[in-house]
Tab-separated table of C-alpha atoms and ligand atoms in Angstrom:
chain	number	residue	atom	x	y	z
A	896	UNK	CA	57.842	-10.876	-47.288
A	897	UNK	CA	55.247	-12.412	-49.840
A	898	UNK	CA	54.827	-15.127	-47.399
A	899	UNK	CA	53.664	-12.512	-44.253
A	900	UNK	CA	51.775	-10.200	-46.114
A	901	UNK	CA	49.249	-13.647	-47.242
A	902	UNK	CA	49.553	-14.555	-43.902
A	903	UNK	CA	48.161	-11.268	-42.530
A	904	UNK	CA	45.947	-11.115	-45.857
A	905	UNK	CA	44.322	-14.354	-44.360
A	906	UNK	CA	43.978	-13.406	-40.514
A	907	UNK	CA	42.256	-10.448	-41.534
A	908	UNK	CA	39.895	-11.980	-43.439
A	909	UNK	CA	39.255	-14.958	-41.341
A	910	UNK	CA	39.031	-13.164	-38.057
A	911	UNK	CA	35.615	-13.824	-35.906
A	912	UNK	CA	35.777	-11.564	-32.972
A	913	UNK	CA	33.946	-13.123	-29.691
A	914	UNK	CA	33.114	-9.644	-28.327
A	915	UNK	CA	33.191	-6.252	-29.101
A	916	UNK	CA	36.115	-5.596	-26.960
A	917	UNK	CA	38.566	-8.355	-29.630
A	918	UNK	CA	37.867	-6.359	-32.674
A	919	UNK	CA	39.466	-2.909	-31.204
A	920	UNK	CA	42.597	-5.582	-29.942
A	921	UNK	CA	42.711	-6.974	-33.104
A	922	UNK	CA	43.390	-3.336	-34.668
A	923	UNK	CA	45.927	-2.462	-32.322
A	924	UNK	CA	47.496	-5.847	-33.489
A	925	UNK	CA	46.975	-4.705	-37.233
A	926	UNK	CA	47.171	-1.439	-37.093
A	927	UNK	CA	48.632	-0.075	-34.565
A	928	UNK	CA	51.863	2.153	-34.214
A	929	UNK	CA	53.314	-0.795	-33.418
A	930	UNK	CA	51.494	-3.278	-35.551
A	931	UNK	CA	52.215	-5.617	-37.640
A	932	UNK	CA	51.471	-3.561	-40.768
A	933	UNK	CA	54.090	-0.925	-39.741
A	934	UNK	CA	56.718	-3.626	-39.136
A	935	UNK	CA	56.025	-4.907	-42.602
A	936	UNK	CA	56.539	-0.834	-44.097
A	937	UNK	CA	59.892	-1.035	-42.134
A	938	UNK	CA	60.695	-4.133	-43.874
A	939	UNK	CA	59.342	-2.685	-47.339
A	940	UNK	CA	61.895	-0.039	-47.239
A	941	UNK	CA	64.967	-2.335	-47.401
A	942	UNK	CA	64.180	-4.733	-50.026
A	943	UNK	CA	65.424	-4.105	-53.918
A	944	UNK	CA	63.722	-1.428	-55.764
A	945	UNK	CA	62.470	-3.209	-58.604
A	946	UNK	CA	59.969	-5.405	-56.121
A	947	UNK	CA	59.035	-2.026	-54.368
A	948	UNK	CA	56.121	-1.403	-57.033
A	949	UNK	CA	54.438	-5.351	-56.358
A	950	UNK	CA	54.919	-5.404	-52.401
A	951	UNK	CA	53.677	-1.641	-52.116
A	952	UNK	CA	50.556	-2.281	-54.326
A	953	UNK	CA	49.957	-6.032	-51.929
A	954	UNK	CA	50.683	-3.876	-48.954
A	955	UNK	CA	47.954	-0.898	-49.535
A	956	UNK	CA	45.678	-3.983	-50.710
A	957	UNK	CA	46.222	-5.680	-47.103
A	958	UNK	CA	46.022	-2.421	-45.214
A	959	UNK	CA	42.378	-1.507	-46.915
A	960	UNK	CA	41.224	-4.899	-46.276
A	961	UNK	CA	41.881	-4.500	-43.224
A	962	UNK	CA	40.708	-1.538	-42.575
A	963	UNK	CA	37.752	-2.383	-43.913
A	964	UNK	CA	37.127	-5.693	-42.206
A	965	UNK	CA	37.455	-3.952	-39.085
A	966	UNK	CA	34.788	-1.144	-39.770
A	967	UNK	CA	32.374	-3.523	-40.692
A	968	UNK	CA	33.050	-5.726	-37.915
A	969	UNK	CA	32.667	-2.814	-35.590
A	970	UNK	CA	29.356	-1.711	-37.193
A	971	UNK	CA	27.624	-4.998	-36.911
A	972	UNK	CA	28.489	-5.229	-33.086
A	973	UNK	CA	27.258	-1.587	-32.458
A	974	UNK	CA	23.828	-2.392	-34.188
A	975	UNK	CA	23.553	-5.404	-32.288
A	976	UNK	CA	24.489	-4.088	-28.526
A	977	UNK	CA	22.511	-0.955	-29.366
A	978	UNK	CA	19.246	-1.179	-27.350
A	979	UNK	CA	21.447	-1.534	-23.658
A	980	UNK	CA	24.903	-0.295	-25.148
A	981	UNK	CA	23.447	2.837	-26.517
A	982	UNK	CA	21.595	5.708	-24.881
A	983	UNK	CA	18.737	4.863	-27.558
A	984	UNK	CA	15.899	7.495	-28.867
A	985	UNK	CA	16.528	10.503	-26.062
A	986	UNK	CA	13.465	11.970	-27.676
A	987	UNK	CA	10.895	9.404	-26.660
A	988	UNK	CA	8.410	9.992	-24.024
A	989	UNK	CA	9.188	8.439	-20.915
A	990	UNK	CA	6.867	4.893	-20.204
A	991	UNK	CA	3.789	5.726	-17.461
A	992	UNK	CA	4.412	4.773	-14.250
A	993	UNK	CA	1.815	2.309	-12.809
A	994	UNK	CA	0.186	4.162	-10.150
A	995	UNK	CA	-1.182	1.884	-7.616
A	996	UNK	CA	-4.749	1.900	-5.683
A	997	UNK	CA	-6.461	2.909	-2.525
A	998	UNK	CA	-6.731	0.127	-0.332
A	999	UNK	CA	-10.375	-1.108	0.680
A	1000	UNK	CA	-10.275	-0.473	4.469
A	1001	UNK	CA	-9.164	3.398	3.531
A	1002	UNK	CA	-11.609	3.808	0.894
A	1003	UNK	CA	-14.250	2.537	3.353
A	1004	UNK	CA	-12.881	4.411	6.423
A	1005	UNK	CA	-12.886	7.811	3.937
A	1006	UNK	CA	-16.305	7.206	3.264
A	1007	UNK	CA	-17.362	6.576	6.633
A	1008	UNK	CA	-15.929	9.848	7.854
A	1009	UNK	CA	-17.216	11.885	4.976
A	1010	UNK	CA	-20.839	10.635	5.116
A	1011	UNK	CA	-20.511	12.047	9.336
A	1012	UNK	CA	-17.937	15.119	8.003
A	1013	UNK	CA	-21.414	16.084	5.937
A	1014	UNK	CA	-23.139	15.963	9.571
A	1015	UNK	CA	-21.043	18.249	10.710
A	1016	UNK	CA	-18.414	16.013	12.616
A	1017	UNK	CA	-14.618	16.273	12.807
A	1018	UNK	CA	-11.943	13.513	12.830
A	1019	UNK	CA	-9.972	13.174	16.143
A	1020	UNK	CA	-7.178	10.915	15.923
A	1021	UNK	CA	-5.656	9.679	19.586
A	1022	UNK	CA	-2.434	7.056	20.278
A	1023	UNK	CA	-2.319	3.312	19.485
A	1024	UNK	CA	-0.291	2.718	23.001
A	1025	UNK	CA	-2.615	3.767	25.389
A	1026	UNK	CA	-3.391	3.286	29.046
A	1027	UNK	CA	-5.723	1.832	31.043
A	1028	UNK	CA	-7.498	5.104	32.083
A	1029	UNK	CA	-8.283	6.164	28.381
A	1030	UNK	CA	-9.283	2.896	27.223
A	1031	UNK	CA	-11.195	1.409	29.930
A	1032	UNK	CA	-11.456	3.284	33.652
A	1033	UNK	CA	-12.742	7.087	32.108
A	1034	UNK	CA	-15.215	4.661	30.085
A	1035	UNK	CA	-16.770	3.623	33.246
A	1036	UNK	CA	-15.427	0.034	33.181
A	1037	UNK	CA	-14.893	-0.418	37.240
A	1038	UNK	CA	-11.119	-2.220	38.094
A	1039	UNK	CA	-12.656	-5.655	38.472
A	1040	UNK	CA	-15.436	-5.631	36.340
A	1041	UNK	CA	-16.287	-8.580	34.074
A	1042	UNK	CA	-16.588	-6.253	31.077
A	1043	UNK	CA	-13.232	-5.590	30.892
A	1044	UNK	CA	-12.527	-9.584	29.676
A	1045	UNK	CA	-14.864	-8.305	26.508
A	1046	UNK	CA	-12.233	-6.791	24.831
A	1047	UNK	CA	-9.461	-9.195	25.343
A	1048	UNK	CA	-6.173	-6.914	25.725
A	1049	UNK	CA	-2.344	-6.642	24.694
A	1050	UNK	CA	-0.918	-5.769	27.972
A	1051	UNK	CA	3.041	-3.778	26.413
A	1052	UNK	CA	5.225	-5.274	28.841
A	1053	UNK	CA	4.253	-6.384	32.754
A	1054	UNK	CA	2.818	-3.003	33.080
A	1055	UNK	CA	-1.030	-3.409	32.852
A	1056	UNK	CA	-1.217	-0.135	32.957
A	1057	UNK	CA	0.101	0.681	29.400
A	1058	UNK	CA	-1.927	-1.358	26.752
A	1059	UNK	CA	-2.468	-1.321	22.910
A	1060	UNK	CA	-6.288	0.392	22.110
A	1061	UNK	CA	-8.899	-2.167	22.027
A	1062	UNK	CA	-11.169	0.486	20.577
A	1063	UNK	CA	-10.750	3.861	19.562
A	1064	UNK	CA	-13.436	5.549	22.144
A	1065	UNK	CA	-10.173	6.131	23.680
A	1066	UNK	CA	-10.096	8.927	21.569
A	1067	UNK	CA	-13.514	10.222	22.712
A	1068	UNK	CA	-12.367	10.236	26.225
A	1069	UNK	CA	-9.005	12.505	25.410
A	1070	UNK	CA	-11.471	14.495	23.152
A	1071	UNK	CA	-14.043	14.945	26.298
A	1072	UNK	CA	-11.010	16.404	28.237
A	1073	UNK	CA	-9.762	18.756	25.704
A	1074	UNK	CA	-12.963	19.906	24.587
A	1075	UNK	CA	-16.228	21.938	26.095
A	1076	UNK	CA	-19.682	20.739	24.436
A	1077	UNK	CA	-21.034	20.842	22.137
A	1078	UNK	CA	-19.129	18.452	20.684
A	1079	UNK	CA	-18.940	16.303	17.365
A	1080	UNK	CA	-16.122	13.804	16.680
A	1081	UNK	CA	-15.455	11.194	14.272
A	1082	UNK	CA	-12.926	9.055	15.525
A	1083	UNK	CA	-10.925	6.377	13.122
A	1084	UNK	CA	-8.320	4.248	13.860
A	1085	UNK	CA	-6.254	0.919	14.064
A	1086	UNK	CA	-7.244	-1.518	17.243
A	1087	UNK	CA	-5.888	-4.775	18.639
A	1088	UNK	CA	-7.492	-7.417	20.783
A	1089	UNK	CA	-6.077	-10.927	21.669
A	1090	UNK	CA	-8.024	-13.103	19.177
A	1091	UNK	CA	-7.152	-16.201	17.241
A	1092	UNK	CA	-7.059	-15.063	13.531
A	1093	UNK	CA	-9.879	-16.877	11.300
A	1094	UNK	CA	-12.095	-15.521	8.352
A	1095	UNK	CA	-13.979	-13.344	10.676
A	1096	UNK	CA	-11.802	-12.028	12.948
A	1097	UNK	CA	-8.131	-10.796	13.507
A	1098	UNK	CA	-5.932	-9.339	16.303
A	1099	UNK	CA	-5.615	-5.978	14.456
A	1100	UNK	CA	-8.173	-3.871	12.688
A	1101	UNK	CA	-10.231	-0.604	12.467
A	1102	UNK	CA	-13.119	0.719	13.466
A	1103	UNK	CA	-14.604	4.602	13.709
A	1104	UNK	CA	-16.536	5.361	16.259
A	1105	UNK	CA	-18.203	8.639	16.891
A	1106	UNK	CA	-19.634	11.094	19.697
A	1107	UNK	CA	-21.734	13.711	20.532
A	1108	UNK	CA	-22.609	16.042	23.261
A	1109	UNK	CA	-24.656	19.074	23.481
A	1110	UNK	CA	-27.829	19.970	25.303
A	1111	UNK	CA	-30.998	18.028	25.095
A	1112	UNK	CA	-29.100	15.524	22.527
A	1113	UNK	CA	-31.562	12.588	22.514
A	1114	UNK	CA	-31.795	8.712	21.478
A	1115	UNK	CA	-34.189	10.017	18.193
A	1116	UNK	CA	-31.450	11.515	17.135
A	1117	UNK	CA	-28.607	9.257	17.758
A	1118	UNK	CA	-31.056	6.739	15.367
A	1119	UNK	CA	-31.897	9.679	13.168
A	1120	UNK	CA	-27.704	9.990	12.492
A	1121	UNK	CA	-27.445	6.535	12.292
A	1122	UNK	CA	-30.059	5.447	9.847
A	1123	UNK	CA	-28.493	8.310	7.596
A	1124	UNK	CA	-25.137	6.795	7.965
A	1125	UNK	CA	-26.947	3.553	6.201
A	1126	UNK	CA	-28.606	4.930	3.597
A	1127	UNK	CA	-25.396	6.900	2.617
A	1128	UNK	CA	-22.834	3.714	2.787
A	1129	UNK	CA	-25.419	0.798	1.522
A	1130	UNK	CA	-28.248	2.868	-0.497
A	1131	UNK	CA	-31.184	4.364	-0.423
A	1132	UNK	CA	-33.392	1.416	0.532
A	1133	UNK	CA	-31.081	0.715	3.680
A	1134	UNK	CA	-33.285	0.492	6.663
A	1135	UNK	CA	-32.261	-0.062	10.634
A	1136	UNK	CA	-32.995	-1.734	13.683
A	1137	UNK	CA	-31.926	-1.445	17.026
A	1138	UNK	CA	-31.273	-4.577	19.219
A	1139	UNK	CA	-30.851	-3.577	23.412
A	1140	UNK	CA	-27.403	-4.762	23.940
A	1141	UNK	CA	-24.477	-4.137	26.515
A	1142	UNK	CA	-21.872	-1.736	26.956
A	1143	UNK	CA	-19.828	-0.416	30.361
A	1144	UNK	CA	-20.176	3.164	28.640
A	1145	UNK	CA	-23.641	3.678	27.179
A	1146	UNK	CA	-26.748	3.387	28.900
A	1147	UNK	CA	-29.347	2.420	27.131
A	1148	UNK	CA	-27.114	0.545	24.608
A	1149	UNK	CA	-27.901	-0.814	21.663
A	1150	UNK	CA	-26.792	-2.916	18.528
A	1151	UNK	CA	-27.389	-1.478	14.799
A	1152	UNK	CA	-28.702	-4.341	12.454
A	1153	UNK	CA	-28.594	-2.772	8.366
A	1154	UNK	CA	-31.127	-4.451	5.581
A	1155	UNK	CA	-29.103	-7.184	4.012
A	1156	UNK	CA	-28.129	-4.922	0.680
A	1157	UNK	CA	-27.767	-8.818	-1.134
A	1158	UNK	CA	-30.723	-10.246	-0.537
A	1159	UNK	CA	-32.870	-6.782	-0.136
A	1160	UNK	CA	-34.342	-8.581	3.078
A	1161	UNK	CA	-35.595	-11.673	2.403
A	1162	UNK	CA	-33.076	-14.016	3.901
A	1163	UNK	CA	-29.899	-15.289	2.351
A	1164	UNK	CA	-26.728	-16.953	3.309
A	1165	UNK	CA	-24.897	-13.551	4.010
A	1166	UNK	CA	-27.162	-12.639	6.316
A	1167	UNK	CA	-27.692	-16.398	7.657
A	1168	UNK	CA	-31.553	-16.112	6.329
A	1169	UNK	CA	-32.588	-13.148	9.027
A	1170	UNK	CA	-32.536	-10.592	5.974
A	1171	UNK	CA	-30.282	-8.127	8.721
A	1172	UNK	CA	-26.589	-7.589	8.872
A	1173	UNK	CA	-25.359	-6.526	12.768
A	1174	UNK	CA	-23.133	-3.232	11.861
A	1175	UNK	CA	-22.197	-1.474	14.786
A	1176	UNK	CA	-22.890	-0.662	18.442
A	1177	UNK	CA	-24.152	2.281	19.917
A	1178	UNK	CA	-26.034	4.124	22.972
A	1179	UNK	CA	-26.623	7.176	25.057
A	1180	UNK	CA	-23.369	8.461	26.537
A	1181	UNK	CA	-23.237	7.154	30.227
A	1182	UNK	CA	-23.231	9.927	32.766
A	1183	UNK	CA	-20.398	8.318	34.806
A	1184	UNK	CA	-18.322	8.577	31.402
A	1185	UNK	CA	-19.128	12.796	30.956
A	1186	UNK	CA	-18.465	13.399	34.801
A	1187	UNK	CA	-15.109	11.264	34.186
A	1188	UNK	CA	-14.155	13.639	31.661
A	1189	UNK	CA	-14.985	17.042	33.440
A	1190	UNK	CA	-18.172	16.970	31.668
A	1191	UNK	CA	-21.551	18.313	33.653
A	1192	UNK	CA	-23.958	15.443	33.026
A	1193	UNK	CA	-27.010	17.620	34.332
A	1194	UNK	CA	-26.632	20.010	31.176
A	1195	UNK	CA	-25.270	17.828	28.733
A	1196	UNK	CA	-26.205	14.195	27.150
A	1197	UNK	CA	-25.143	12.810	24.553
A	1198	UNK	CA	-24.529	9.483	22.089
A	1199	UNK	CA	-21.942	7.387	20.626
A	1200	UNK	CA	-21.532	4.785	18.112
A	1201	UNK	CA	-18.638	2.441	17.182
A	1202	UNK	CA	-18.307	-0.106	14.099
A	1203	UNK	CA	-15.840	-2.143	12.182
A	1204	UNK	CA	-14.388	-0.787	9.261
A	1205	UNK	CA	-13.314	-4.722	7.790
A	1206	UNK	CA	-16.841	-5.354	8.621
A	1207	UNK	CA	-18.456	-2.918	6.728
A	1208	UNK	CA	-16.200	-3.158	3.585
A	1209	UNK	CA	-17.066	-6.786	3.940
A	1210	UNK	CA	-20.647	-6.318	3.801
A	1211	UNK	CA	-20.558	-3.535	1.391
A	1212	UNK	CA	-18.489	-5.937	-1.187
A	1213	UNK	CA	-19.212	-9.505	-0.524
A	1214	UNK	CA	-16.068	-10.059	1.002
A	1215	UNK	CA	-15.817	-13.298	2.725
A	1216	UNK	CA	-12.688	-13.690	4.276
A	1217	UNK	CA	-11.223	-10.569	6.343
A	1218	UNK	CA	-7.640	-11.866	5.737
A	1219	UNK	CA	-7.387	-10.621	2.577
A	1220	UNK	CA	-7.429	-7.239	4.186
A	1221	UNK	CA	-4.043	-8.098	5.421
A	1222	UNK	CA	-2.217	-10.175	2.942
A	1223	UNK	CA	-1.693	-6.896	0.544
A	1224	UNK	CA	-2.182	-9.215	-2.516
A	1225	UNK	CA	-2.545	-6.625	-5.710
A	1226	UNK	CA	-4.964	-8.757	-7.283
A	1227	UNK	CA	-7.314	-8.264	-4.657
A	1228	UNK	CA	-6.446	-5.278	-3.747
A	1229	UNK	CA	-6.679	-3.117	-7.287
A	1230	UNK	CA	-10.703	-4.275	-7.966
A	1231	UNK	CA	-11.471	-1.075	-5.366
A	1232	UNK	CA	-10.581	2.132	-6.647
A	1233	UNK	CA	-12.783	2.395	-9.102
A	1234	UNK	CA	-15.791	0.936	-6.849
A	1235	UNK	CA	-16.073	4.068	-4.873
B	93	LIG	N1	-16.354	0.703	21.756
B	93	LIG	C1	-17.275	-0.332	21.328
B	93	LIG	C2	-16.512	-1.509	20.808
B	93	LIG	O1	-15.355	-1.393	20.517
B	93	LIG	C3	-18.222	0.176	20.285
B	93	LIG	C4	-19.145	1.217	20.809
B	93	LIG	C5	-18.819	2.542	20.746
B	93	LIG	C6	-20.368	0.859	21.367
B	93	LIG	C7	-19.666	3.502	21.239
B	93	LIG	C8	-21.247	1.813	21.831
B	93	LIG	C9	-20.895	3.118	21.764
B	93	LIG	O2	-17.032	-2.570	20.662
């Protein structure tokens, strides 16, 4: 009996549990109903009375070691396991979440729409699938013309009548058939055109163009609008020119050239030493296009403009490559929030 309760004496106090999980086994073991301390009491009740009084003392002795050992044990395991064991502080305030940022082409397109919303234009949104009527026969591009290779064209399927929008004056045109003058839309949007993708130019992108029609509308103020639209996006010192240039739907047409905001006009490499920076296209709204539409061209005239919204972000910020539009890396993307 001497010889088991030493045993058990020494097991207790040499036991090293390997996870939390051995110290509750190693109780059962101990002290359990049916541990080995309780077969020891059954054995302490059938030896000779006179060596009662020494095993009972060595046997309370062994069972509040024991006891002992294993609370402590226990203890130092909870302390350690406690930050993912334990439900921790329930009273702390919960950590922020990181909210993320606004990315450049929306802050620009939001800009670009309010600057027009504060002229007194809506936004009309149209589909990206379109077909060939909205995109390119209503805008007074004829079946075989030459123009239509300008805008090179994701045909969806064999059907060249259903296309994706190479620009968004598709939207115009639904607009013009919806709508009686006098009319005033802003019209933003994703695009696609067959190009190889380089620094300057990708397959998908945006652009807002806008139009308006009412009586008497005139090319003064189509460059009135427009030279507004510059001051508002690239400052007050923003001036405009106006380059003739070629479109199936406006006649006259015209390209929009900004100051170069960099160089404040004198010539740098942004704006290849010219001191302009081409920004969008524009012209009066061909009649063909407002009779196409159910629109009386002998009352009504009107103009429309269309630009680039990686373009002008590009120009507004110095950015050099248009890719990093696309690549959605946060490191770029989170220096624009709090530019606007
Ligand atoms: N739709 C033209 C383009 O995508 C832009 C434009 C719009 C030009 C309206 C003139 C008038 O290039």
């Amino acid at each position: 009996m001497n010889e088991k309760i030493n045993d058990l004496l020494k097991r207790v106090e040499e036991f090293s549990p390997k996870a939390a999980a051995d110290i509750e086994e190693f109780r059962i073991k101990v002290l359990g109903k049916k541990g080995e301390l309780n077969a020891l009491l059954e054995e302490f009740r059938n030896i000779a009375p006179e060596k009662k009084r020494e095993f009972g003392q060595k046997i309370n002795t062994l069972k509040s070691r024991a006891l002992e050992r294993i609370n402590s044990l226990k203890e130092e395991y909870l302390n350690q396991c406690a930050p993912s064991e334990s439900a921790g502080d329930m009273t702390r305030p919960a950590s922020a979440e990181e909210l993320g940022s606004r990315h450049p082409i929306s802050l620009v397109k939001n800009q670009i729409t309010d600057i027009f919303g504060r002229l007194g234009y809506t936004v009309a949104e149209g589909p990206e699938i379109e077909d060939d009527w909205h995109v390119f026969s209503a805008l007074n591009f004829p079946p075989e013309h030459p123009a239509r290779d300008m805008q090179d064209t994701f045909f969806i399927e064999k059907n060249p009548d259903i296309l994706l929008r190479t620009h968004t004056s598709s939207i115009q045109v639904r607009t013009m058939e919806r709508q009686k003058p006098p009319i005033r839309v802003i019209c933003p949007g994703r695009v696609f055109r067959n190009e190889a993708i380089s620094y300057r130019a990708h397959c998908i992108f945006h652009q807002v163009e806008g139009l308006y029609i009412d009586e008497n509308v005139s090319f003064a103020d189509m460059k009135q609008s427009i030279l507004y639209f510059a001051k508002e996006m690239f400052g007050e010192n923003a001036t405009i020119r106006m380059r003739p240039s070629y479109f199936p739907f406006t006649e006259p047409s015209a390209e929009v050239d900004v100051s170069c905001n960099l160089c404040g006009g004198k010539g740098c490499n942004v704006c290849k030493g010219t001191g302009w920076l081409e920004i969008m296209g524009c012209g009066m709204v061909d009649p063909n296009v407002l009779e196409a539409s159910g629109i009386d061209s002998k009352k009504y005239s009107g103009f429309a403009f269309g630009m680039g919204v990686e373009r002008i972000a590009m120009l507004k910020y110095g950015v050099k490559d248009l890719r990093l539009y696309f690549e959605n890396d946060i490191r770029f993307l989170h220096q624009f929030d709090s530019a606007l």
